[in-house]
Coordinates of C-alpha atoms in Angstrom, one line a residue:
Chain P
X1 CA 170.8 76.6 -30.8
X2 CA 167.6 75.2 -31.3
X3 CA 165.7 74.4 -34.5
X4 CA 163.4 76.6 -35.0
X5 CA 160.6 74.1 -35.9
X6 CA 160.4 73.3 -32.6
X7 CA 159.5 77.2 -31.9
X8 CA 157.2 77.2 -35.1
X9 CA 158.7 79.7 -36.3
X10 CA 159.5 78.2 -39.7
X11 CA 157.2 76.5 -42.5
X12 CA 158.4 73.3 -44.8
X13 CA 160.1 74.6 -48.2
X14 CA 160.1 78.3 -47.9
X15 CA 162.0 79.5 -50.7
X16 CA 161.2 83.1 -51.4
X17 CA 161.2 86.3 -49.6
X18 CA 159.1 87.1 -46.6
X19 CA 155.5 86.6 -48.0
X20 CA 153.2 89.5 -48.4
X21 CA 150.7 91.2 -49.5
X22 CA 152.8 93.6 -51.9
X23 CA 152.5 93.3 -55.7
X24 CA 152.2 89.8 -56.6
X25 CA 154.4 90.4 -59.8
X26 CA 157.6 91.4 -57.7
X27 CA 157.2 89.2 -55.6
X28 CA 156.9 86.2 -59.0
X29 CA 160.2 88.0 -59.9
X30 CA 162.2 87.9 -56.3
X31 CA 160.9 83.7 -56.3
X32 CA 162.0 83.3 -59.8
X33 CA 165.6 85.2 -59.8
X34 CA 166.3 83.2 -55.8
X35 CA 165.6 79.4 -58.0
X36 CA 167.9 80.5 -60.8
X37 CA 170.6 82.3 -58.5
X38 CA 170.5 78.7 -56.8
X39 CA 170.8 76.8 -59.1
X40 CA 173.1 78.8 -62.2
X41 CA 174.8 81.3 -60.0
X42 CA 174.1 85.1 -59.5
X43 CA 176.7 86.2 -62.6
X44 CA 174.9 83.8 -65.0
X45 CA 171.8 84.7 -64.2
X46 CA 170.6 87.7 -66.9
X47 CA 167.7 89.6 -66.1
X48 CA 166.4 87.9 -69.3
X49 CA 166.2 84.5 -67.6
X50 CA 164.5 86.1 -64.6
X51 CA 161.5 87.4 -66.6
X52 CA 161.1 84.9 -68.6
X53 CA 160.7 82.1 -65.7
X54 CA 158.7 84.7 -64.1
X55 CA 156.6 84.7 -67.7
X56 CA 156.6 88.8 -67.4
X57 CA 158.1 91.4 -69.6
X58 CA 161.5 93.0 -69.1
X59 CA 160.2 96.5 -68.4
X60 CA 158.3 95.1 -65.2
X61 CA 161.6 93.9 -63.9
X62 CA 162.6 97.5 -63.8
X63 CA 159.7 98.4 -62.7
X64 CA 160.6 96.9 -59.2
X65 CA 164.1 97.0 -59.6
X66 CA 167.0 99.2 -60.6
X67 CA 169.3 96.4 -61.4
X68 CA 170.0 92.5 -61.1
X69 CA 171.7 92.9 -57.3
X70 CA 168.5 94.9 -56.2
X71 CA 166.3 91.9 -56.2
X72 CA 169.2 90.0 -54.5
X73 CA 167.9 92.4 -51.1
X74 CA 164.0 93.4 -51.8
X75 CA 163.4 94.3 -48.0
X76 CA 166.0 97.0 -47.4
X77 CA 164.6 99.8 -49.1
X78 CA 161.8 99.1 -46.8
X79 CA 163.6 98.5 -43.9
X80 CA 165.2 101.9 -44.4
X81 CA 162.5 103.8 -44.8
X82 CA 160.8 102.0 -41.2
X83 CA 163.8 102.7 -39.6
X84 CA 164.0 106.6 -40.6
X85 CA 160.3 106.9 -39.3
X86 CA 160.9 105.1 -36.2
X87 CA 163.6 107.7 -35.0
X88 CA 161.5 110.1 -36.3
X89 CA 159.2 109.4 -33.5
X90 CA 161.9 108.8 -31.0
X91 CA 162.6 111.6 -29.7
X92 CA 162.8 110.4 -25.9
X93 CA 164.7 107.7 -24.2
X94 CA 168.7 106.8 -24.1
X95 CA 169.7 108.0 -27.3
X96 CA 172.2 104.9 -27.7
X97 CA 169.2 102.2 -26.7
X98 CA 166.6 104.5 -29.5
X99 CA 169.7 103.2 -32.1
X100 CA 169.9 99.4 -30.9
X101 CA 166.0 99.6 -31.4
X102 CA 166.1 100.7 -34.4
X103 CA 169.1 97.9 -35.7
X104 CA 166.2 95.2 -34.7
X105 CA 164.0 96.7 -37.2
X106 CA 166.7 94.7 -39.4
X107 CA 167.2 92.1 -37.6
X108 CA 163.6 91.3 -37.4
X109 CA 163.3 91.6 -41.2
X110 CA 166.2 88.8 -42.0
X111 CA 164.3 86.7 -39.0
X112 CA 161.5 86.9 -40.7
X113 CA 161.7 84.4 -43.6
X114 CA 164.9 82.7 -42.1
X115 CA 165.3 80.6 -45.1
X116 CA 165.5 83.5 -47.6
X117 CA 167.9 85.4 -45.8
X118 CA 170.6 82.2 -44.9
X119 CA 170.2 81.6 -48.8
X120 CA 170.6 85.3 -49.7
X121 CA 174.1 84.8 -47.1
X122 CA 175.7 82.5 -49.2
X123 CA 175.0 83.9 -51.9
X124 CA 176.2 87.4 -51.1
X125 CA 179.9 85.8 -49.8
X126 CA 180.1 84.5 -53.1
X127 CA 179.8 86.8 -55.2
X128 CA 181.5 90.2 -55.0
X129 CA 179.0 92.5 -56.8
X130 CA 176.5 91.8 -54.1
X131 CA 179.3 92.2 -51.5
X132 CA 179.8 95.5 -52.8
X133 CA 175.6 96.4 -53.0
X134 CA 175.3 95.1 -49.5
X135 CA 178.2 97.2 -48.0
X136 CA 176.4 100.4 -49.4
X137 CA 173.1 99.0 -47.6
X138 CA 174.8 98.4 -44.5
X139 CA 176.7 102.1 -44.5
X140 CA 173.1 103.5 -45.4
X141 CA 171.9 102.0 -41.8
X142 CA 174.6 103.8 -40.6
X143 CA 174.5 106.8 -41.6
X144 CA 170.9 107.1 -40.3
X145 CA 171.5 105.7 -37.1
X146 CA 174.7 108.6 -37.1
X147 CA 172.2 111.1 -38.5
X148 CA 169.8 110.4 -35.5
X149 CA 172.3 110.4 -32.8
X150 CA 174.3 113.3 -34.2
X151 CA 170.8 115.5 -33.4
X152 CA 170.7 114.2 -29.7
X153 CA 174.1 115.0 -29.4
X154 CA 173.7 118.1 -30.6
X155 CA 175.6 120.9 -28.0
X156 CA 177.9 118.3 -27.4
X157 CA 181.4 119.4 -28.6
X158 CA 182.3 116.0 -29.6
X159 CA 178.8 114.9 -30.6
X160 CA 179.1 114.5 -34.0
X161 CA 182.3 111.9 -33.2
X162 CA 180.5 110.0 -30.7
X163 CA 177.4 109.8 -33.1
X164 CA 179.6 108.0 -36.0
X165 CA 181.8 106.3 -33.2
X166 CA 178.5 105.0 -31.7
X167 CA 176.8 104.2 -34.9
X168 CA 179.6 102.3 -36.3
X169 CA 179.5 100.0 -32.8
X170 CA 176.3 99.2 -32.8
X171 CA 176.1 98.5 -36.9
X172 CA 179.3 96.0 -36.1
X173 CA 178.0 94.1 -33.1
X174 CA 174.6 93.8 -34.7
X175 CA 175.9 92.7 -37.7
X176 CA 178.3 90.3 -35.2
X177 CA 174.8 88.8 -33.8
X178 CA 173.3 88.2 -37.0
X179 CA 176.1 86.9 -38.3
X180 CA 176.5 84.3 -35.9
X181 CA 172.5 83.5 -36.6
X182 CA 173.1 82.9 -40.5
X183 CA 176.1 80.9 -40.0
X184 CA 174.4 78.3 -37.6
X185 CA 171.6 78.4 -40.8
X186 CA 169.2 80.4 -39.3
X187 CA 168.3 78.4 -36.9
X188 CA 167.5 79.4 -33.1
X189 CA 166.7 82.7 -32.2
X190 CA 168.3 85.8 -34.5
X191 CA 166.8 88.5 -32.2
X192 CA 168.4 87.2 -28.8
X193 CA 171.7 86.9 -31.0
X194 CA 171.9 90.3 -31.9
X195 CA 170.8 91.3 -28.6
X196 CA 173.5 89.8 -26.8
X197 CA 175.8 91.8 -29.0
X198 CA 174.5 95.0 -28.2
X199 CA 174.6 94.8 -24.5
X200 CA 178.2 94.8 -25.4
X201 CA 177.6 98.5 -26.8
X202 CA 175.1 99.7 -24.8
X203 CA 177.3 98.4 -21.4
X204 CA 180.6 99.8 -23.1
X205 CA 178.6 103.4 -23.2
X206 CA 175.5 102.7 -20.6
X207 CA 174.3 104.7 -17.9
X208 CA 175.5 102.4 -15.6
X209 CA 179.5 102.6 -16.7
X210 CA 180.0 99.4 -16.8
X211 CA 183.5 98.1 -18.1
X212 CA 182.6 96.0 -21.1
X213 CA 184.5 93.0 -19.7
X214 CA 181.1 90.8 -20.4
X215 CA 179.4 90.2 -22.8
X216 CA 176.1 90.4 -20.0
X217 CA 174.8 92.7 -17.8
X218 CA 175.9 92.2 -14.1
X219 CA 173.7 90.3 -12.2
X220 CA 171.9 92.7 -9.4
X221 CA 174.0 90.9 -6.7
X222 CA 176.7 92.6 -8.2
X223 CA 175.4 96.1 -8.5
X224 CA 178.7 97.8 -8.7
X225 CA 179.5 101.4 -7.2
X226 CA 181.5 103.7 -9.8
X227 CA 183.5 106.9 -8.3
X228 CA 185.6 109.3 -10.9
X229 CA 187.3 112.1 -8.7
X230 CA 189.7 114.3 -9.6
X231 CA 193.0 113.1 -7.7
X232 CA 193.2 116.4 -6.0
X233 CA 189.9 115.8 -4.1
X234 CA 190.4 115.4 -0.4
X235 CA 189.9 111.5 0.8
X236 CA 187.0 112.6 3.6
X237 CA 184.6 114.2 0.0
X238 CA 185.5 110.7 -1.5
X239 CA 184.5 108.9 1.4
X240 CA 181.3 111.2 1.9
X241 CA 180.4 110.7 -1.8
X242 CA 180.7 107.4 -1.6
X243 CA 178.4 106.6 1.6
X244 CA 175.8 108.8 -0.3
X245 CA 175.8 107.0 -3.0
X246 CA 175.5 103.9 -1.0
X247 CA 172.8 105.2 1.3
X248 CA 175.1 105.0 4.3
X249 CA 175.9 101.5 4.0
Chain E
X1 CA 194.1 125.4 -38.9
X2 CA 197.0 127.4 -39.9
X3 CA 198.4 127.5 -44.0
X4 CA 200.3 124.3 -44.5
X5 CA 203.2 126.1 -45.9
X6 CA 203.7 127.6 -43.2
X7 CA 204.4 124.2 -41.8
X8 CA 206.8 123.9 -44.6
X9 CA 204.9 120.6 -46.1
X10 CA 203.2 121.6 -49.2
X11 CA 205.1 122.3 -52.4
X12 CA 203.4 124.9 -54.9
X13 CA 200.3 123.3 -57.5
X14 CA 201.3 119.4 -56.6
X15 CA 198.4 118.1 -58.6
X16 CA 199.4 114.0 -59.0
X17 CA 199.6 112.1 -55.9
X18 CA 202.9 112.1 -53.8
X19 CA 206.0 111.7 -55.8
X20 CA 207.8 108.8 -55.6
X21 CA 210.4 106.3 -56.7
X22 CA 207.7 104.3 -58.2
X23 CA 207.6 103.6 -62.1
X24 CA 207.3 106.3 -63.8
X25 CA 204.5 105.4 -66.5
X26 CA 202.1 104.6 -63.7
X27 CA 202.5 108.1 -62.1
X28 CA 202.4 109.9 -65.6
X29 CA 199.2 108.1 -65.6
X30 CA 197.6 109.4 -61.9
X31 CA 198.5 112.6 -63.5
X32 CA 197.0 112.7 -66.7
X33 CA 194.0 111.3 -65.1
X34 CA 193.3 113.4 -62.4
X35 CA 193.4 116.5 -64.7
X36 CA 190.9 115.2 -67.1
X37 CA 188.5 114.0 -64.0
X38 CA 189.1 117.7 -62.6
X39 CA 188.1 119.2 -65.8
X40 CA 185.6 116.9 -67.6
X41 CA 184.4 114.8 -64.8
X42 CA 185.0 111.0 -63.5
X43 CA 181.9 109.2 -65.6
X44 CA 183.0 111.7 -68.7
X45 CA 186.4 110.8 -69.1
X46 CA 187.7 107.4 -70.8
X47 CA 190.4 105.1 -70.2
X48 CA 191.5 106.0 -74.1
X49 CA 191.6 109.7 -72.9
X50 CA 194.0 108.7 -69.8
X51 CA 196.4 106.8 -72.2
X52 CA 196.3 109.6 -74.7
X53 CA 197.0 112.4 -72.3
X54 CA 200.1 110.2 -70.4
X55 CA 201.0 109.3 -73.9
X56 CA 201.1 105.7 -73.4
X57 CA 199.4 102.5 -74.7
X58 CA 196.0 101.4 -73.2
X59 CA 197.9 97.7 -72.2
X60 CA 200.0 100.4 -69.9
X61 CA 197.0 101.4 -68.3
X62 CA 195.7 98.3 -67.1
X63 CA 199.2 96.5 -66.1
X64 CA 198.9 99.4 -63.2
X65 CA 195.1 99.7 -62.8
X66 CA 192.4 97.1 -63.1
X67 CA 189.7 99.6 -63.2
X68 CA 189.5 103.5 -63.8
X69 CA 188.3 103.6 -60.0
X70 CA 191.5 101.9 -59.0
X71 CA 193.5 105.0 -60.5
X72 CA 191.7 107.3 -58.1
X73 CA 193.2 105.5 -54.6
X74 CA 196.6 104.6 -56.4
X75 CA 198.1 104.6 -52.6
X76 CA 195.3 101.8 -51.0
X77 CA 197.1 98.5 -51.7
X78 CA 200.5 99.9 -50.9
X79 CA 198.8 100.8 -47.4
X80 CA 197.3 98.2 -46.9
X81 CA 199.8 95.8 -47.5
X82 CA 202.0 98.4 -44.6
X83 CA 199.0 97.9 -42.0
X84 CA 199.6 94.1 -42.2
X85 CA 203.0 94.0 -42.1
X86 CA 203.3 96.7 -39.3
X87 CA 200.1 94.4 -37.1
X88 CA 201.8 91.2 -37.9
X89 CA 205.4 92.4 -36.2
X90 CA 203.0 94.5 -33.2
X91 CA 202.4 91.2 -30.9
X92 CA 202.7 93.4 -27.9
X93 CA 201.1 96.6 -26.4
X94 CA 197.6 97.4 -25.0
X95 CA 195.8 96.0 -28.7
X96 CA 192.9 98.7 -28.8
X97 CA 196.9 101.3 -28.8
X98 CA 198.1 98.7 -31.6
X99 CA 195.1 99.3 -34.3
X100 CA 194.9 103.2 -33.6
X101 CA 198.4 103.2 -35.0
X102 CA 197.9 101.1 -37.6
X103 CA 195.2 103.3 -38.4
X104 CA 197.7 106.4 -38.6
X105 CA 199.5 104.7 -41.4
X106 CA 195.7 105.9 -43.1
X107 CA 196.5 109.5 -42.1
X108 CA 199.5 109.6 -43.2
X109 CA 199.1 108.6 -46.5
X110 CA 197.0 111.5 -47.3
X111 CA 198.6 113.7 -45.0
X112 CA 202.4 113.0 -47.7
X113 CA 200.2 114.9 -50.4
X114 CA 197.3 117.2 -48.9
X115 CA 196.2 119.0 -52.2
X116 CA 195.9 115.8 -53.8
X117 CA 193.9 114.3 -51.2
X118 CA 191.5 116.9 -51.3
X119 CA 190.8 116.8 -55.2
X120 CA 190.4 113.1 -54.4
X121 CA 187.8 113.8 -51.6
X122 CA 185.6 116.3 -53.5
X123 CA 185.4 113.7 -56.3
X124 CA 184.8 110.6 -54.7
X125 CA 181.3 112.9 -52.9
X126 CA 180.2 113.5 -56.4
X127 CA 180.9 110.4 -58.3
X128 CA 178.7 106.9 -56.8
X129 CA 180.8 104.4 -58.6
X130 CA 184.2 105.8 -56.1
X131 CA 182.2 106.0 -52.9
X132 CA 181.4 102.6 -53.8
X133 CA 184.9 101.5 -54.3
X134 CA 186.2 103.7 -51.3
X135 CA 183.8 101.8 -49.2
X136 CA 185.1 98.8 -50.1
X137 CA 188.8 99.9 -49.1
X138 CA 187.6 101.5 -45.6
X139 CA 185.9 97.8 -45.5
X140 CA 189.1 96.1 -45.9
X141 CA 191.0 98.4 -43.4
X142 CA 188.3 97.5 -40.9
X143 CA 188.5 94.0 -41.3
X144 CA 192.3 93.5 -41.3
X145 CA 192.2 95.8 -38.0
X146 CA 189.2 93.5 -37.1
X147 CA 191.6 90.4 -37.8
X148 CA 194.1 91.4 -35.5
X149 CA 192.2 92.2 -32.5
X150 CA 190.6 89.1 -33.1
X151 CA 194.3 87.3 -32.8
X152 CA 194.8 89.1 -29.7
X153 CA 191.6 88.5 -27.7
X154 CA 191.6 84.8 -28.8
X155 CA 190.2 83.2 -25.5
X156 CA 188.0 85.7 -24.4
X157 CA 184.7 84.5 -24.7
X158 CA 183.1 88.1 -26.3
X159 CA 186.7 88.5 -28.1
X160 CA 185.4 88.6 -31.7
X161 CA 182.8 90.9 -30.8
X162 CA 184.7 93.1 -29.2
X163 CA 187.2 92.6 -31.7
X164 CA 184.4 93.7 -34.6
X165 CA 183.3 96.8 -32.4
X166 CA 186.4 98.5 -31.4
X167 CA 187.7 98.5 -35.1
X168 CA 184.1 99.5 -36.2
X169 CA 184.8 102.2 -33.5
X170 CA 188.7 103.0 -34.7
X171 CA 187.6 103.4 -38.3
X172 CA 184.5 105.6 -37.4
X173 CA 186.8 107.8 -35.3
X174 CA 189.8 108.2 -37.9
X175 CA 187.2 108.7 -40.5
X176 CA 186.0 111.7 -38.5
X177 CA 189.2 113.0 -38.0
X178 CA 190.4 112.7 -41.2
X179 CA 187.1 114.4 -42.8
X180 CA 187.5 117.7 -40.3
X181 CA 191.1 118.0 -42.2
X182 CA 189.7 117.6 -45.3
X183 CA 187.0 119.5 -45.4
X184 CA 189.1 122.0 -44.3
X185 CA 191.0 121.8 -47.6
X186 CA 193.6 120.0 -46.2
X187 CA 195.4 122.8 -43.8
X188 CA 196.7 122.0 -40.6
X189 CA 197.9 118.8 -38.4
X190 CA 195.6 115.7 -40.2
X191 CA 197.7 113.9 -37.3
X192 CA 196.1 116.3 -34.9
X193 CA 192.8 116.0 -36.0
X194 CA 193.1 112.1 -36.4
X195 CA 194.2 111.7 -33.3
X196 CA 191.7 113.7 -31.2
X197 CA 189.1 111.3 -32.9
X198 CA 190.9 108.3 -31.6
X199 CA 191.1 109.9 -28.6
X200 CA 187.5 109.5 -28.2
X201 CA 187.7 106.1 -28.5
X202 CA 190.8 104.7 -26.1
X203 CA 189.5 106.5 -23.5
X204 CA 186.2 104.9 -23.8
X205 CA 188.2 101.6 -23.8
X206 CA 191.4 102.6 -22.0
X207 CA 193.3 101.2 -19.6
X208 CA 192.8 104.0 -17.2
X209 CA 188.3 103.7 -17.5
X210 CA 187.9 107.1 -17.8
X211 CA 184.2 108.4 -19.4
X212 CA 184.0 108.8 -23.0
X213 CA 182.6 112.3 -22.1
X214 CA 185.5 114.1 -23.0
X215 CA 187.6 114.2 -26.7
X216 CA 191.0 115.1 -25.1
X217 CA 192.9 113.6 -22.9
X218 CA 192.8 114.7 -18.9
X219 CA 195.7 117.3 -18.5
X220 CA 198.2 116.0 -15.6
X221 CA 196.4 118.4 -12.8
X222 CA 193.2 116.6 -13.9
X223 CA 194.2 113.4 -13.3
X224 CA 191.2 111.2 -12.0
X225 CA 191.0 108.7 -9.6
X226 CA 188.6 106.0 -11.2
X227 CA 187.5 102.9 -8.1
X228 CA 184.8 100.0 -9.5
X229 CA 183.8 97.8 -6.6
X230 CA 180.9 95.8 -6.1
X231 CA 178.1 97.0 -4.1
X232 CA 178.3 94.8 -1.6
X233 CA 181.9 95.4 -0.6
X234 CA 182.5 97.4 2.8
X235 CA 183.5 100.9 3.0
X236 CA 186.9 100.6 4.8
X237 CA 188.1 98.1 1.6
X238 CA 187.2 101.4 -0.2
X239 CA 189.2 103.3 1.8
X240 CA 192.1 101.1 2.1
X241 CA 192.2 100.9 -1.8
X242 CA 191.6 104.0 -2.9
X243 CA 194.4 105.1 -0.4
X244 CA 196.3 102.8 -1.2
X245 CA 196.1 103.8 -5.5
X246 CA 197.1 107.5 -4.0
X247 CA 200.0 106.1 -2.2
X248 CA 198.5 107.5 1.3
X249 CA 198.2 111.0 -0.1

């Protein structure tokens, strides 16, 4: 992996969330609750501390944020929502590669301020009440993903199963991806992590048929010829399919 | 789905979990507080209400339960504990076989007590704090299935990936199969249903490559012949192979 200052990417010190141009106050209270998380731990941490360094009142904590673990993950609620009206839109396309576009909306948001999210890492494997709050985050992402792919699938008599099959694999490798990108500290690039995680999916269930041997896509070189028959079918239709396929070859 | 009695596996208004040798207190306390959740509701009824009803001291309570939530999936630890063991003796068989049996170790804990398991279900869907906790449980399922796969494809160089998908994939699929039988109040084979799910999913991993397409098994007559090759190799090798797979029919 490379460091990502060399693809300036990353600025000196960043210590907060992705900045923006949202409400300056929630963003004072996310900056304030990351430097005492850091440095007193997320458990004794009390929302009191938080608005107080952030020199606001307590009822604009709540304001922003339902509880102490929300401001732990700011982006998601966002994220969510971006991810709901881009499959919205996407109505066309390989209903499987629609999903693995819509994962990299998260992906893109945790790339986005590297620093925050690698922080945000530890702190979550530390402490279990933000374990908990982020496995109901992730299981939201997956239920809409599900949710999208059980209306493509629609007709199908197993659709609904290979809608929350499908969901599940592509929440797990992406989650494979970016986990490999926090570990090595954010560092390199999270977006080709994840997406060499999905090819696993998208090859295991792809067009193509590919057998998921690899963790790539075969090379064209190694184009590869796939022929399911039912054993009963005379050799001479298996050998005419074949040379059809092939273009007489 | 035909009447569980009829299958001669339900006994009349079972209302705790399934009876066991286990001490007695700590099933006297399931009961008690399953019947005041069912009346008064999870978030309504106390810990003191639970030890008043079983007629035991509050100390009792907790020696068995760390939380009210735990009292709810009183059969979790005990399973999980039996997927370990069982994985840790399983060091041979096709892996992706391993973990779907591990899995029915799931099924048939709430297949022992059907009536049970459905009182559990409708209350977890209405109460957040349990579909928080069961989360958590279906988390640790997933990653000690995870865990094992990892063991097994140690030295292939996607192995954890694939490892994270296909129990992603196994858990999605058991999940499915298990909800059809419980929304359906619990009649009929949850074995049946469970397995059809995972069905779904060894055959988009299995041995024999067929397509995911299908969520049953190819009947004997249907039996497929499945040939891979690269492009680029020439027809008679084809030939000579599939012929060769049909034993010169």
């Amino acid at each position: 992996m490379t460091d990502v200052r060399d693809e300036g990417k990353a600025t000196a010190a960043v210590s907060g969330p992705e900045p923006s141009d949202k409400a300056p106050m929630r963003e004072a209270l996310i900056e304030a609750a990351f430097q005492l998380f850091l440095v007193h731990g997320f458990e004794r941490t009390t929302v009191d501390d938080i608005v107080a360094r952030a020199g606001v009142g307590r009822r604009s904590f709540f304001r922003y944020f339902p509880s102490k673990e929300d401001v732990v993950f700011p982006e998601h609620e966002r994220c969510l929502a971006e991810m709901s009206a881009f499959l919205t839109t996407s109505t066309a396309g390989e209903p499987l590669d629609v999903v693995c576009d819509a994962a990299r909306l998260v992906t893109r948001m945790y790339a986005a301020n590297p620093e925050f999210s690698v922080q945000r890492y530890r702190l979550t494997r530390e402490v279990p009440s933000l374990r908990g709050y982020e496995l109901s985050v992730v299981h939201r992402y997956e239920r809409t993903l599900a949710h999208y792919l059980r209306q493509r699938y629609a007709g199908d008599h197993v659709g609904a199963l290979r809608a929350e099959v499908q969901a599940a694999a592509v929440v797990a490798a992406h989650n494979n991806g970016l986990r490999t990108w926090l570990r090595g500290g954010g560092q390199g690039d999270a977006a080709k992590a994840v997406d060499q995680s999905l090819t696993f999916v998208r090859q295991t269930w792809g067009s193509l048929g590919e057998s998921a041997e690899s963790g790539t896509a075969p090379a064209p070189e190694d184009d590869v010829i796939v022929m399911v028959a039912p054993r009963s079918v005379p050799m001479w239709r298996v050998v005419q399919k074949i040379e059809k396929t092939l273009g007489g070859d």
